[in-house]
C-alpha atoms as one frame of an Amber mdcrd trajectory, in Angstrom:
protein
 -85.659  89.459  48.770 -87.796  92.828  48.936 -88.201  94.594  51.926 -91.501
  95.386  53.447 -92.568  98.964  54.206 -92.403  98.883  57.838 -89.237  97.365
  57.611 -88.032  99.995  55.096 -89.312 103.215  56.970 -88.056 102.310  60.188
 -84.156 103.404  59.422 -85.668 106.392  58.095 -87.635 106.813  61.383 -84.967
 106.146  63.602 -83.005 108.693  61.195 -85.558 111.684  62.452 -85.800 110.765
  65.594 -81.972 111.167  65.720 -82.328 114.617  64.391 -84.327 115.436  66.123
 -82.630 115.036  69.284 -79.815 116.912  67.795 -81.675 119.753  66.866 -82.794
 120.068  70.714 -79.430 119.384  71.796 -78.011 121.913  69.300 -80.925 124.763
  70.576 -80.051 123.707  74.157 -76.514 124.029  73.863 -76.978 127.942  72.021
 -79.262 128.863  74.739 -76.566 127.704  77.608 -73.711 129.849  75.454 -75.978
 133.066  75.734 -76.552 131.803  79.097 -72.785 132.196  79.626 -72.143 135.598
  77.993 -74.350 136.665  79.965 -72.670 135.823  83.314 -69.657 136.773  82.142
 -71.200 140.126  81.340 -72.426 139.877  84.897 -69.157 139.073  86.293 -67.178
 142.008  84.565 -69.797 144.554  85.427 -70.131 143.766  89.477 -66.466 142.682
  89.951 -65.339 145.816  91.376 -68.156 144.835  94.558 -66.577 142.022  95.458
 -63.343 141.529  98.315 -60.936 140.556  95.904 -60.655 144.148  94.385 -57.809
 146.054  95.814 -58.656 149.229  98.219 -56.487 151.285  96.481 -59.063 151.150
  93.761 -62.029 151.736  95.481 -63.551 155.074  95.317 -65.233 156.981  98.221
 -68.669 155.979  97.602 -67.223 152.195  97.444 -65.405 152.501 100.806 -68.151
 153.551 102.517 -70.116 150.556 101.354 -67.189 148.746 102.556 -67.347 149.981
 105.640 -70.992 150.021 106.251 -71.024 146.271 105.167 -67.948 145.317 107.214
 -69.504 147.474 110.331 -72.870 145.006 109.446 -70.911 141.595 109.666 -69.297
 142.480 112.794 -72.289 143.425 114.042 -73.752 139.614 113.135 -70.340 137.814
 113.741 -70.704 139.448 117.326 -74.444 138.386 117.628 -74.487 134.746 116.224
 -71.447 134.488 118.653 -73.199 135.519 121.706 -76.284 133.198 120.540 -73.342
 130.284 120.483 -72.119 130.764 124.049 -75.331 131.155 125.640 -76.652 128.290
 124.210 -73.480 126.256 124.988 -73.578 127.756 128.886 -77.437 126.560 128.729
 -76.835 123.529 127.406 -74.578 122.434 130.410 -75.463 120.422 132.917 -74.614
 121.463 136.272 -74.823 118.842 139.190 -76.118 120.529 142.641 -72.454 120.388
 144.390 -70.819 122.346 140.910 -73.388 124.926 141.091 -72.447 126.349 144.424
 -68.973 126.465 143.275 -69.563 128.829 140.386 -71.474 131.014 142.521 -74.764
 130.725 140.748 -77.482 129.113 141.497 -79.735 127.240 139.001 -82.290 130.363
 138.528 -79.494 132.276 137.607 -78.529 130.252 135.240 -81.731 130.385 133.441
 -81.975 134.215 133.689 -78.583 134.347 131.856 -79.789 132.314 129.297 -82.829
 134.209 128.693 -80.458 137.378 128.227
């Protein structure tokens, strides 16, 4: 029993095709390593601007990004929070017998939360 040509190439097809999708795999996977060095490179070079790093070995220029950026979060933490409650206080409803006993009445209610 011979085999017939078609029959005969197609291992041999199947066989490249194979490669070939382990050639791409193989190029993939190099690219992703550099990939990685990279980052890691990344990671060793900026690790001294991150929180973790102790203040004793922070330098003055460091400190006073510290400080500047700590001064800046406060500064949001403070603002977002204010946002939070006034929108909360808004949010309330207030039935016309409550609103008498908070000693506001419903316009100044709105002017607060326009503040």
């Amino acid at each position: 029993m011979t085999l017939t040509p078609l029959v005969s190439t197609h291992p041999e097809a199947k066989i490249r095709e194979l490669n070939k999708e382990y050639t791409e795999a193989l190029n993939r996977m190099k690219v992703e390593k550099k990939r990685g060095a990279v980052l890691k490179k990344m990671k060793k070079a900026n690790k001294k601007q991150f929180w973790w790093v102790p203040i004793d070995d922070l330098g003055v220029h460091e400190l006073k990004q510290l400080s500047g950026a700590t001064d800046e979060l406060k500064s949001q933490v403070v603002e977002r929070a204010d946002k939070l409650f006034l929108s909360s206080f808004s949010s309330m409803s207030f039935l016309p017998g409550n609103s008498s006993s908070t000693g506001m009445s419903s316009t100044s209610h709105s002017n607060m939360a326009q503040v």
